[in-house]
Every structure is written in structure tokens, then in C-alpha cells.
Coordinates of C-alpha atoms in Angstrom, one line a residue:
Chain A
M1 CA -191.6 -80.6 133.5
D2 CA -194.8 -81.7 131.4
G3 CA -197.1 -79.5 132.1
F4 CA -194.3 -77.1 130.8
A5 CA -194.6 -79.2 128.1
E6 CA -197.8 -79.1 127.6
V7 CA -198.3 -75.5 127.2
L8 CA -196.0 -74.8 125.0
G9 CA -197.0 -77.4 122.7
Q10 CA -200.9 -75.2 123.1
A11 CA -198.4 -71.9 122.8
L12 CA -197.1 -73.1 119.4
A13 CA -200.7 -74.8 118.3
L14 CA -202.0 -71.0 119.2
I15 CA -199.4 -69.4 116.9
L16 CA -199.9 -71.2 114.4
S17 CA -203.7 -71.4 114.3
G18 CA -203.5 -67.9 113.5
D19 CA -205.2 -67.0 116.3
P20 CA -207.3 -63.6 115.7
D21 CA -206.6 -62.5 119.2
L22 CA -203.3 -63.3 119.5
V23 CA -202.6 -61.4 115.9
E24 CA -204.4 -58.2 116.3
I25 CA -202.8 -58.0 119.9
I26 CA -199.1 -58.6 117.9
G27 CA -199.9 -55.9 114.8
L28 CA -201.1 -53.1 117.5
S29 CA -198.0 -54.2 119.5
L30 CA -195.7 -53.5 116.3
R31 CA -197.9 -50.5 115.3
V32 CA -197.3 -48.9 118.5
T33 CA -193.4 -49.7 118.8
L34 CA -191.9 -49.0 115.5
S35 CA -194.0 -46.2 115.3
A36 CA -192.4 -44.8 118.6
V37 CA -189.2 -46.0 117.5
A38 CA -189.5 -43.9 114.0
L39 CA -190.3 -40.5 116.4
G40 CA -187.5 -41.2 118.3
C41 CA -185.2 -41.4 115.5
V42 CA -187.1 -38.1 113.5
L43 CA -186.0 -36.5 116.9
G44 CA -183.0 -38.3 118.7
L45 CA -180.8 -38.8 115.3
P46 CA -180.6 -35.4 114.3
L47 CA -180.1 -33.8 117.7
G48 CA -177.5 -36.6 118.6
A49 CA -175.8 -35.7 115.3
V50 CA -175.9 -32.3 116.7
A51 CA -174.2 -33.0 119.5
G52 CA -171.9 -35.7 118.4
A53 CA -170.5 -33.2 115.9
F54 CA -170.7 -28.9 117.6
R55 CA -169.0 -27.6 120.3
F56 CA -171.3 -25.4 121.6
P57 CA -172.0 -23.7 124.9
G58 CA -173.3 -26.3 127.2
R59 CA -172.0 -29.5 124.6
A60 CA -171.3 -31.5 128.4
A61 CA -174.5 -31.1 129.9
V62 CA -176.7 -32.2 127.1
V63 CA -174.7 -34.5 126.6
V64 CA -174.8 -36.1 130.4
L65 CA -178.6 -35.2 130.2
M66 CA -178.7 -37.6 126.8
N67 CA -176.9 -40.3 128.1
A68 CA -178.8 -39.8 131.8
L69 CA -182.2 -40.2 130.4
M70 CA -180.9 -43.4 128.6
G71 CA -181.8 -45.2 132.2
L72 CA -185.4 -43.3 132.6
P73 CA -187.8 -45.8 134.5
P74 CA -190.3 -47.1 132.4
V75 CA -193.7 -46.2 135.1
V76 CA -192.2 -43.5 135.5
V77 CA -192.2 -41.6 132.1
G78 CA -195.9 -43.3 132.0
L79 CA -196.7 -41.6 134.8
L80 CA -195.5 -38.1 133.8
V81 CA -197.3 -38.8 130.0
Y82 CA -200.5 -40.0 132.2
L83 CA -200.4 -36.8 133.9
S84 CA -200.0 -34.7 131.4
L85 CA -203.0 -36.8 129.6
S86 CA -205.0 -36.9 131.9
A87 CA -208.5 -34.3 131.6
S88 CA -206.5 -31.7 134.0
G89 CA -203.4 -32.3 132.3
P90 CA -201.9 -29.9 130.3
L91 CA -202.1 -31.7 127.3
G92 CA -205.8 -33.8 128.1
V93 CA -207.9 -31.8 125.5
L94 CA -206.3 -34.0 123.2
G95 CA -208.1 -37.0 124.3
L96 CA -205.5 -39.2 123.4
L97 CA -205.0 -41.3 127.4
Y98 CA -206.2 -44.6 126.7
T99 CA -205.2 -45.0 123.2
P100 CA -202.9 -46.3 121.2
A101 CA -201.0 -42.4 121.1
A102 CA -200.7 -42.3 124.3
M103 CA -198.4 -45.1 124.5
I104 CA -196.7 -44.1 121.4
V105 CA -196.0 -41.1 123.0
A106 CA -194.6 -42.5 126.2
Q107 CA -192.5 -45.5 124.3
T108 CA -191.3 -42.9 122.4
V109 CA -190.0 -40.6 125.8
L110 CA -187.9 -43.7 126.0
V111 CA -186.8 -44.4 123.0
T112 CA -185.6 -40.9 122.3
P113 CA -182.8 -40.9 124.6
I114 CA -181.0 -44.2 124.4
I115 CA -181.2 -43.7 120.1
A116 CA -180.3 -39.9 120.5
A117 CA -177.2 -41.0 123.4
L118 CA -176.3 -43.7 121.2
T119 CA -176.1 -41.6 118.1
R120 CA -174.1 -38.9 119.5
Q121 CA -171.2 -41.5 120.5
V122 CA -171.1 -43.3 117.2
V123 CA -171.5 -39.8 115.0
E124 CA -168.6 -38.0 117.5
D125 CA -166.3 -40.8 116.6
L126 CA -167.4 -40.6 113.1
H127 CA -166.7 -37.0 113.1
G128 CA -163.2 -37.4 114.4
E129 CA -162.1 -38.7 110.7
Y130 CA -163.7 -36.1 109.0
A131 CA -163.2 -33.1 110.8
E132 CA -160.3 -32.0 109.3
Q133 CA -161.4 -33.0 105.4
F134 CA -164.9 -31.1 105.7
A135 CA -163.3 -28.6 107.4
S136 CA -160.8 -28.3 104.3
L137 CA -164.0 -28.7 101.9
G138 CA -165.9 -25.6 103.5
V139 CA -169.0 -28.6 104.9
G140 CA -171.5 -25.7 106.3
P141 CA -174.1 -27.5 109.2
A142 CA -176.9 -28.9 107.8
H143 CA -174.3 -30.9 105.3
R144 CA -172.5 -31.7 107.9
V145 CA -175.0 -33.8 109.9
A146 CA -176.6 -35.0 107.1
A147 CA -173.3 -36.9 104.9
L148 CA -172.4 -37.7 109.3
L149 CA -175.9 -40.0 109.3
W150 CA -175.4 -40.8 106.1
D151 CA -172.5 -42.4 106.6
A152 CA -173.2 -44.0 110.0
R153 CA -175.6 -45.3 109.0
Y154 CA -174.7 -49.3 109.2
S155 CA -173.3 -48.8 113.2
L156 CA -176.6 -46.3 112.9
L157 CA -179.2 -49.1 112.9
T158 CA -177.4 -51.0 116.5
V159 CA -178.7 -47.6 117.2
V160 CA -182.4 -47.8 116.5
L161 CA -182.2 -51.5 117.8
A162 CA -181.6 -50.7 120.6
G163 CA -184.9 -48.7 120.5
F164 CA -186.7 -51.0 119.5
G165 CA -185.0 -53.2 122.0
R166 CA -186.3 -50.7 124.9
A167 CA -190.2 -49.9 123.4
V168 CA -191.2 -54.2 122.3
A169 CA -190.0 -54.8 125.1
E170 CA -191.3 -51.8 127.4
V171 CA -194.5 -53.1 129.8
G172 CA -195.0 -50.7 132.8
A173 CA -195.9 -47.0 131.1
V174 CA -198.0 -48.1 127.9
I175 CA -199.5 -49.9 131.2
I176 CA -200.1 -47.1 132.4
V177 CA -201.2 -44.5 129.4
G178 CA -202.6 -47.5 127.3
G179 CA -204.8 -49.5 130.5
N180 CA -203.9 -52.9 128.7
I181 CA -207.8 -52.1 127.7
N182 CA -209.1 -55.1 125.7
H183 CA -209.2 -54.6 121.4
V184 CA -207.7 -50.8 122.1
T185 CA -204.6 -51.0 123.6
R186 CA -203.3 -54.6 124.7
V187 CA -199.9 -55.4 123.0
M188 CA -197.8 -58.0 123.5
T189 CA -196.1 -57.1 126.9
T190 CA -199.1 -56.3 128.8
T191 CA -201.1 -59.4 128.0
I192 CA -198.3 -61.7 128.8
A193 CA -198.5 -60.3 132.4
L194 CA -202.2 -59.7 132.4
E195 CA -202.8 -63.5 131.2
T196 CA -200.4 -64.8 133.6
S197 CA -201.6 -63.2 136.8
K198 CA -204.9 -65.1 135.3
G199 CA -203.4 -68.6 135.2
N200 CA -204.0 -68.3 130.8
L201 CA -200.1 -69.4 130.1
E202 CA -200.3 -70.9 126.8
L203 CA -201.7 -67.2 125.0
A204 CA -198.1 -65.6 127.7
L205 CA -196.2 -68.0 126.3
A206 CA -197.8 -67.5 122.8
L207 CA -196.5 -63.8 122.9
G208 CA -194.3 -64.3 124.9
V209 CA -192.1 -66.8 122.0
V210 CA -193.1 -64.2 119.1
L211 CA -191.9 -61.4 121.2
L212 CA -188.3 -63.0 121.0
A213 CA -189.1 -64.9 117.7
L214 CA -189.4 -61.4 117.0
A215 CA -186.3 -59.8 118.9
L216 CA -183.7 -62.2 117.2
T217 CA -185.2 -62.0 114.1
V218 CA -184.5 -57.8 113.9
N219 CA -181.2 -58.3 115.8
A220 CA -180.1 -61.3 113.1
A221 CA -180.8 -58.6 110.5
V222 CA -179.3 -55.9 111.7
M223 CA -176.5 -57.8 112.2
A224 CA -175.9 -59.4 108.5
L225 CA -176.6 -55.9 107.4
R226 CA -174.0 -54.6 108.9
A227 CA -171.3 -57.5 108.6
S228 CA -172.0 -56.9 104.8
A229 CA -171.5 -53.3 105.1
V230 CA -167.9 -54.0 107.3
R231 CA -167.2 -55.9 104.7
A232 CA -167.6 -53.2 102.0
A233 CA -166.0 -50.9 104.7
Y234 CA -168.8 -48.7 104.2
A235 CA -169.8 -49.5 108.2
Chain B
M1 CA -129.7 -9.9 86.5
R2 CA -130.5 -9.3 89.9
E3 CA -129.9 -11.7 93.0
V4 CA -132.6 -13.8 94.3
R5 CA -132.9 -13.8 97.8
M6 CA -132.5 -16.3 99.6
H7 CA -133.9 -15.7 103.6
A8 CA -136.2 -16.3 105.6
D9 CA -136.3 -12.7 106.3
E10 CA -136.4 -12.0 102.5
P11 CA -140.7 -14.0 101.0
F12 CA -139.6 -14.9 97.3
C13 CA -142.2 -14.5 95.3
G14 CA -141.4 -15.9 91.9
A15 CA -138.4 -16.3 90.3
P16 CA -139.0 -15.4 86.3
L17 CA -140.4 -12.6 87.4
L18 CA -138.2 -10.8 89.3
R19 CA -135.9 -12.0 86.9
R20 CA -137.7 -9.6 84.7
G21 CA -137.7 -6.9 86.8
L22 CA -141.4 -7.6 87.7
T23 CA -143.0 -7.4 91.2
P24 CA -145.3 -10.9 91.2
V25 CA -148.1 -10.9 93.7
P26 CA -148.3 -14.4 95.5
L27 CA -150.4 -16.5 95.3
A28 CA -151.1 -17.3 98.9
E29 CA -148.0 -15.9 101.5
A30 CA -146.9 -16.3 105.3
R31 CA -146.2 -13.5 107.1
D32 CA -144.3 -14.0 110.2
L33 CA -146.4 -16.9 110.9
T34 CA -145.6 -18.0 114.5
L35 CA -148.0 -21.3 116.3
R36 CA -147.6 -22.3 119.9
A37 CA -148.3 -24.9 121.6
D38 CA -148.0 -25.4 125.0
G39 CA -145.2 -22.6 125.8
Q40 CA -143.5 -23.9 122.9
A41 CA -143.2 -22.5 119.3
L42 CA -144.3 -25.6 116.4
L43 CA -143.4 -22.3 113.4
D44 CA -141.3 -19.5 114.6
G45 CA -141.7 -16.7 112.5
V46 CA -142.1 -18.2 108.9
S47 CA -142.2 -16.3 106.0
C48 CA -142.7 -17.8 102.5
S49 CA -145.4 -17.9 100.0
F50 CA -146.1 -19.6 96.8
A51 CA -146.3 -17.8 93.8
A52 CA -149.1 -18.2 91.3
G53 CA -148.9 -21.1 88.8
R54 CA -145.6 -22.3 90.3
R55 CA -144.7 -25.7 92.1
T56 CA -143.5 -25.3 95.9
V57 CA -142.2 -28.2 97.5
V58 CA -141.7 -27.8 101.1
M59 CA -139.3 -30.2 102.7
G60 CA -138.4 -30.3 105.9
A61 CA -136.9 -33.0 108.8
N62 CA -139.8 -34.6 110.5
G63 CA -141.4 -31.7 113.3
S64 CA -139.8 -28.8 111.4
G65 CA -143.8 -27.4 110.7
K66 CA -144.1 -28.5 107.0
S67 CA -147.5 -29.6 107.8
L68 CA -148.0 -27.4 109.6
L69 CA -147.2 -24.5 107.2
L70 CA -149.5 -26.2 104.5
R71 CA -153.0 -26.6 107.4
L72 CA -151.9 -22.5 108.3
M73 CA -151.8 -22.0 104.5
H74 CA -154.9 -23.6 104.3
G75 CA -157.1 -21.9 107.1
L76 CA -157.4 -25.0 109.0
I77 CA -155.9 -23.8 111.7
R78 CA -155.1 -20.0 113.1
P79 CA -151.5 -18.3 113.8
T80 CA -150.4 -17.4 117.5
S81 CA -149.6 -14.5 115.3
G82 CA -148.5 -13.2 112.2
T83 CA -151.2 -13.3 108.6
V84 CA -151.6 -16.3 106.0
L85 CA -152.7 -13.6 102.8
W86 CA -154.5 -14.7 99.8
R87 CA -153.5 -12.9 96.6
G88 CA -152.3 -10.2 98.8
A89 CA -155.2 -10.0 101.3
P90 CA -156.5 -11.7 104.7
L91 CA -157.2 -15.2 104.1
D92 CA -160.7 -16.0 104.5
R93 CA -163.6 -18.3 103.5
R94 CA -164.1 -17.0 99.9
A95 CA -160.8 -17.3 99.3
R96 CA -160.1 -21.2 101.5
A97 CA -163.1 -21.9 99.0
R98 CA -159.3 -21.9 95.9
Q99 CA -157.6 -24.1 97.6
A100 CA -157.6 -27.4 97.8
L101 CA -156.0 -29.9 100.5
V102 CA -154.6 -32.9 99.9
F103 CA -154.0 -35.3 103.0
Q104 CA -150.8 -38.0 103.7
T105 CA -153.6 -39.9 105.1
P106 CA -156.6 -39.7 102.7
V107 CA -159.5 -39.2 104.0
M108 CA -162.4 -41.5 102.5
L109 CA -166.0 -41.1 103.2
R110 CA -167.6 -44.6 103.5
R111 CA -169.6 -44.4 100.1
S112 CA -168.7 -45.5 96.5
V113 CA -165.5 -43.6 94.4
L114 CA -168.1 -41.7 92.6
A115 CA -169.6 -41.0 95.7
N116 CA -167.0 -39.1 97.2
L117 CA -166.3 -37.2 95.0
R118 CA -170.3 -36.0 94.2
F119 CA -169.9 -35.0 97.3
A120 CA -167.3 -33.0 97.5
L121 CA -168.8 -30.9 94.7
A122 CA -172.4 -30.7 96.3
V123 CA -170.5 -28.7 98.9
R124 CA -169.1 -27.2 96.4
G125 CA -172.1 -25.7 95.3
V126 CA -171.4 -27.7 91.5
P127 CA -175.1 -28.0 90.1
R128 CA -176.5 -31.5 90.3
C129 CA -177.3 -31.7 87.1
A130 CA -173.0 -31.0 86.2
R131 CA -172.0 -33.1 89.2
R132 CA -172.2 -36.5 87.9
A133 CA -170.1 -35.4 84.5
R134 CA -167.0 -33.4 86.2
A135 CA -166.8 -36.8 88.5
E136 CA -166.6 -38.5 86.1
A137 CA -164.2 -36.5 84.3
A138 CA -161.9 -36.1 87.1
L139 CA -162.2 -39.9 87.9
E140 CA -160.7 -41.1 84.2
Q141 CA -157.8 -37.6 84.1
A142 CA -156.6 -39.9 87.7
R143 CA -157.3 -43.2 85.9
L144 CA -159.7 -44.4 88.4
T145 CA -162.5 -44.6 86.0
A146 CA -163.1 -48.8 86.7
L147 CA -162.9 -48.2 90.9
A148 CA -166.2 -45.6 90.2
H149 CA -168.2 -47.7 91.9
R150 CA -166.2 -49.5 94.3
P151 CA -166.0 -48.5 98.3
A152 CA -163.5 -45.9 98.5
R153 CA -161.8 -47.5 101.5
V154 CA -161.8 -50.7 99.7
L155 CA -159.3 -48.8 97.5
S156 CA -154.9 -49.4 98.0
G157 CA -152.6 -46.5 99.7
G158 CA -152.0 -45.4 96.3
E159 CA -155.4 -45.6 94.4
Q160 CA -157.2 -43.6 97.8
Q161 CA -154.7 -40.6 97.5
R162 CA -155.6 -40.8 93.6
L163 CA -158.9 -40.2 94.4
A164 CA -158.2 -37.7 96.8
I165 CA -156.3 -35.6 94.5
A166 CA -159.2 -36.1 92.0
R167 CA -161.0 -35.3 94.8
A168 CA -159.1 -32.2 95.2
L169 CA -158.3 -30.9 91.2
A170 CA -162.5 -31.7 91.2
C171 CA -163.3 -28.9 93.0
R172 CA -160.9 -26.5 90.8
P173 CA -158.5 -25.0 93.3
E174 CA -156.2 -22.7 92.2
L175 CA -154.1 -23.8 94.9
L176 CA -153.8 -27.4 95.4
L177 CA -151.9 -27.9 98.3
L178 CA -150.4 -31.7 98.9
D179 CA -149.3 -33.0 102.6
E180 CA -146.4 -35.7 101.5
P181 CA -149.1 -37.1 99.2
T182 CA -146.4 -40.2 98.3
A183 CA -145.4 -41.1 101.5
S184 CA -145.4 -45.0 102.3
L185 CA -146.3 -45.3 98.3
D186 CA -144.6 -47.6 95.8
P187 CA -142.7 -46.6 92.7
A188 CA -145.4 -47.2 90.9
S189 CA -147.9 -44.9 92.5
T190 CA -145.5 -42.4 93.3
A191 CA -145.6 -42.0 89.4
L192 CA -148.9 -41.2 89.2
I193 CA -149.4 -39.5 91.7
E194 CA -146.7 -36.8 90.3
Q195 CA -148.2 -37.3 86.7
A196 CA -151.1 -36.0 88.3
V197 CA -149.5 -33.4 89.5
D198 CA -147.7 -32.4 87.1
A199 CA -151.0 -32.1 84.8
A200 CA -152.5 -30.4 87.5
H201 CA -149.9 -27.8 86.9
A202 CA -149.8 -28.3 83.1
D203 CA -153.3 -27.0 83.2
G204 CA -152.9 -23.9 85.4
V205 CA -153.3 -25.3 89.4
T206 CA -150.3 -23.2 91.4
V207 CA -149.8 -26.3 93.8
A208 CA -147.6 -26.3 97.0
L209 CA -146.1 -30.0 98.0
V210 CA -144.9 -31.3 101.1
T211 CA -142.5 -34.1 100.8
H212 CA -139.3 -35.3 102.8
D213 CA -138.3 -36.6 99.1
A214 CA -135.2 -35.0 97.3
G215 CA -135.3 -36.7 94.7
Q216 CA -139.2 -35.6 94.3
A217 CA -138.4 -32.4 94.8
R218 CA -135.4 -32.3 92.1
R219 CA -138.7 -33.9 90.1
L220 CA -141.5 -31.6 90.4
A221 CA -140.1 -27.9 92.4
D222 CA -140.1 -24.9 90.8
D223 CA -139.1 -23.3 94.3
I224 CA -137.8 -24.4 97.7
V225 CA -139.4 -23.7 100.6
F226 CA -136.6 -26.4 103.0
L227 CA -137.9 -25.4 107.4
H228 CA -135.2 -26.8 110.0
A229 CA -137.1 -26.5 113.4
G230 CA -140.4 -23.9 112.4
R231 CA -137.8 -22.0 110.6
V232 CA -137.5 -21.3 107.3
A233 CA -134.0 -22.4 106.4
E234 CA -133.7 -22.0 102.8
H235 CA -136.9 -20.3 100.3
G236 CA -136.2 -19.8 96.8
P237 CA -136.2 -21.5 93.0
A238 CA -135.3 -25.4 93.6
A239 CA -132.2 -25.2 91.1
Q240 CA -131.2 -22.7 93.4
V241 CA -131.7 -24.2 96.4
L242 CA -130.8 -28.0 95.5
S243 CA -126.9 -26.5 94.5
R244 CA -126.7 -24.0 96.8
P245 CA -128.1 -24.6 99.7
R246 CA -127.0 -22.0 102.3
S247 CA -127.9 -23.8 105.8
E248 CA -126.0 -26.4 107.3
A249 CA -129.2 -28.0 107.6
A250 CA -130.5 -27.8 104.2
R251 CA -127.0 -29.1 102.6
A252 CA -126.7 -32.1 104.8
W253 CA -130.3 -33.0 104.6
L254 CA -129.1 -32.6 100.0
E255 CA -126.3 -34.8 100.8
G256 CA -128.1 -36.9 102.8
R257 CA -125.5 -36.6 105.5
L258 CA -127.4 -36.7 108.9
H259 CA -127.7 -33.1 111.2
L260 CA -128.7 -33.5 114.6
G261 CA -128.1 -29.5 115.6
P262 CA -130.1 -26.8 115.3

């Protein structure tokens, strides 16, 4: 117990001192995760909205696929992205392997189905309320998708949060395609794994505390925003 | 004076013109509309019309097909058989844009009152620069200006219904379809809705309104379509239908008796 308290104290000291290595790792983690979530939103939100708002042949299969892909094993995604980006792979010429860009690609593959599938559910529910009014007004497809996404924006914050949670805590895929290279592709989760195995528990725990604080802060902010939106009947 | 037709199989198309011996073209017309679901006829050979510039009130008991008729006339659902005509031609997308439907339960977007209006105008292709002024004018007419920036969904039922009517009228329809707009509203809210309907009619909008309320029919109707069990039981000028109903269903309804028979 004393050992744990001592390590925790050292970890907190590391955080409070603004250790450059720690800051660099946190910065890269946020850059990779936020980029992946942003890309996931660009792809997943419209995809989910279309699946939620329209009936088309094969829609049921698309919905099943989206839901199934929510549970993609990160290491499998990492392996597939690795094979695609490796020198002999179809995207090898891009030279992205073992770069933050490769990690962004892997995380985007992981979070896009989550965002798309959850968006589909949110939009489908809202469309159920709006469908007759939209039909009466003669709302076209593009207008319909845009309106549904805008009006569901507070509910979709939770969806984006789910994507963020998946991405920021992810370790399997990014360690395969990023290689966990010091000062290049080392992010919070991969560093925690590495430093723990090396016995460097202060840094691992410091990163764990930051990761936890980050998750709590983002969750609290989104929930507060959503609660105010609910009070205003916007959600 | 010629006798005005009042039977379901003889569509009525505007009493004043008929009285002058003219043949009016109805703005919207149902010809032999039948709608079936699960083998049951929800509407059965309904023929009636909404004459231009008049207020047609559609009456009848629950389940008689009033709301379905409005949705069919607006093109929201397709009939099993029969035709909906707009100015004598089959109802199409362009014709539908000349109509506006207000639902019994108003559908408010998760936006402000003003944004709800601006959305409808945007969808109808009103230029961005004109939307705000037109939306504000509609709010003023509906006496909702003070609530312009409030979330639409926190308004009272009566305010939401007035907003729904304002939104519909902001699109400048030729035909305003209202599906029980005052159901479950208090008399004050009902009066405001009826004033809005009157004002729209005075501006030249043709009105078709579904109601259960015989008093409201007396106050608002120029013409009445009375549905019973999915069929037109009465169709004619309000004065005649209300004073000399031919069908037992309409007679019982207007006398406040319970009519449970076919």
C-alpha cells in the first residue's frame, strides 16, 4: 500500500512538474485521437444519417454490418491497416507505416462504425417524429439529412463521445501500425503498456491518471451540455 | 334556383357558383378514393372536393376517415384506388407544394420558433434574404413575436399549434389543410386558431379543416363533408347540411345523440 502511495505521489509530481516527455505523449495522443474522431464523424455521421432516414434496397444488411463492425477487434484492424500500409501493401507507396498518420487511419477504421451505427439509431428515432412533416413540406434528401443531423446534434454528442472513448483508450491497433517509437508514435496507452512492462510505474501511472481525468472531463462536459439542451427541449 | 347536390355520388363543388349556374373547378378533388389496410376498407369510394376560396369542414366520428382523407388529398399516402385531382389534373409534386398541412399534434423541430419558420421557407425555396422578414411577419400575424427565440418545443399546445399554422401560411399555400387543429385546446386557444383560419381565408387561402366540434363547424364552415364509416354521408353547403342533414349519422351527430349503427 505504501508502495502504491509512493508511486502515486511520484506520478502526480510528474504531472504537476509538466514533464516534457509526458506533455509530448499527451499531445500526440490527443492529436491522433481527435483527428481520428473528426474523420470518423465526417464519414460516420452522414452514413448513419442516410441509413437512419431513408429506406433503400439492402438497408437491413447495411445496418447489420454497421452494428457488427462496432465490435471490430483492434488488433485485427491494426493488422489489416499494417498490411495495407506496409511496403508490399496496396498503400505502401504512401510511406505512412510507423507514423502518427497510420495510427489515425487505424483509429478512424475503429471509430467510424461506432459513430455510424449509433448515429443511425439516433437519426432513425428523430426521423420517426419528423417524417410526416418533412413529407408535407417536401424536404429533399440533402436537406433532410442536414436537418436531422443538426436537430440531433446534442444526442450525437454522446455518439461522438463513444467514438472518442474508443479511440483514446485504444492500444492494440496503434501499437501495430505506430510501432510505439519514442518521440514519434508513442501515445498514452502504448506508453502505459511499455513503461509498466519496464517497471517504470510513475510515468505509467501519471499517464493513467491523465487518461482517466481526460475521460471524466470530456464526459462531464458533454453531459452538462446535453442536460442544458434537454432543459431547452433541443434534445 | 337549382337544387344543390348533396349526395356522396354527386360531388359538390362550390354552392355560390352553382347557384349562379356556373361550373366551378374544384381546387382539390377526391374521385372515388378507396384506401384498404389488412383487407379492411378505411375509406370506401370517397368523392368530394374543396372548392377554391371556400372553407370546407370535414366532420365525422373517430375512425370515420377524416384524417386519412386529408392525408390522401395532400399526397402523404396513396389510395388503393381512385384519384386525387388538383385543379383538375392528377396531384403531383408541384401541386403538393401549393398545399400546406397542419397536423393534429404539431411537429416542431428542435429549434427556436423563428428557426422553425425559416426552415420551412428554406425548404420551399424562399431566398435567404427574404426568409427572416417573411418569418417575422408570420409570427406577428400569429401573435408569437415575443416567443420568436424560444425553443419551439417548450411552447404550450395552443402556441405550438399557432406556430404550426403560421409555418404553413408562411409558405403561402393555396390550400391549407388542418387536421383537428383545436383538439384538446382550451376555448381561448381555440378562438386564436379560428381567428388565424379566418384571416387566412380572408387572404384568399382555401381551407379544409377536420373537426369533431359541431360548434366549430357552424362558426367556420362554408361547406361540409360528413364522413361516416369511411364513406361520404353528406357533402354540401354548411347551412344546408347543418339545418337539414339527410343521413341518420349526421343528424344524430348534430343533435348530440349517440349513433352507433352503420
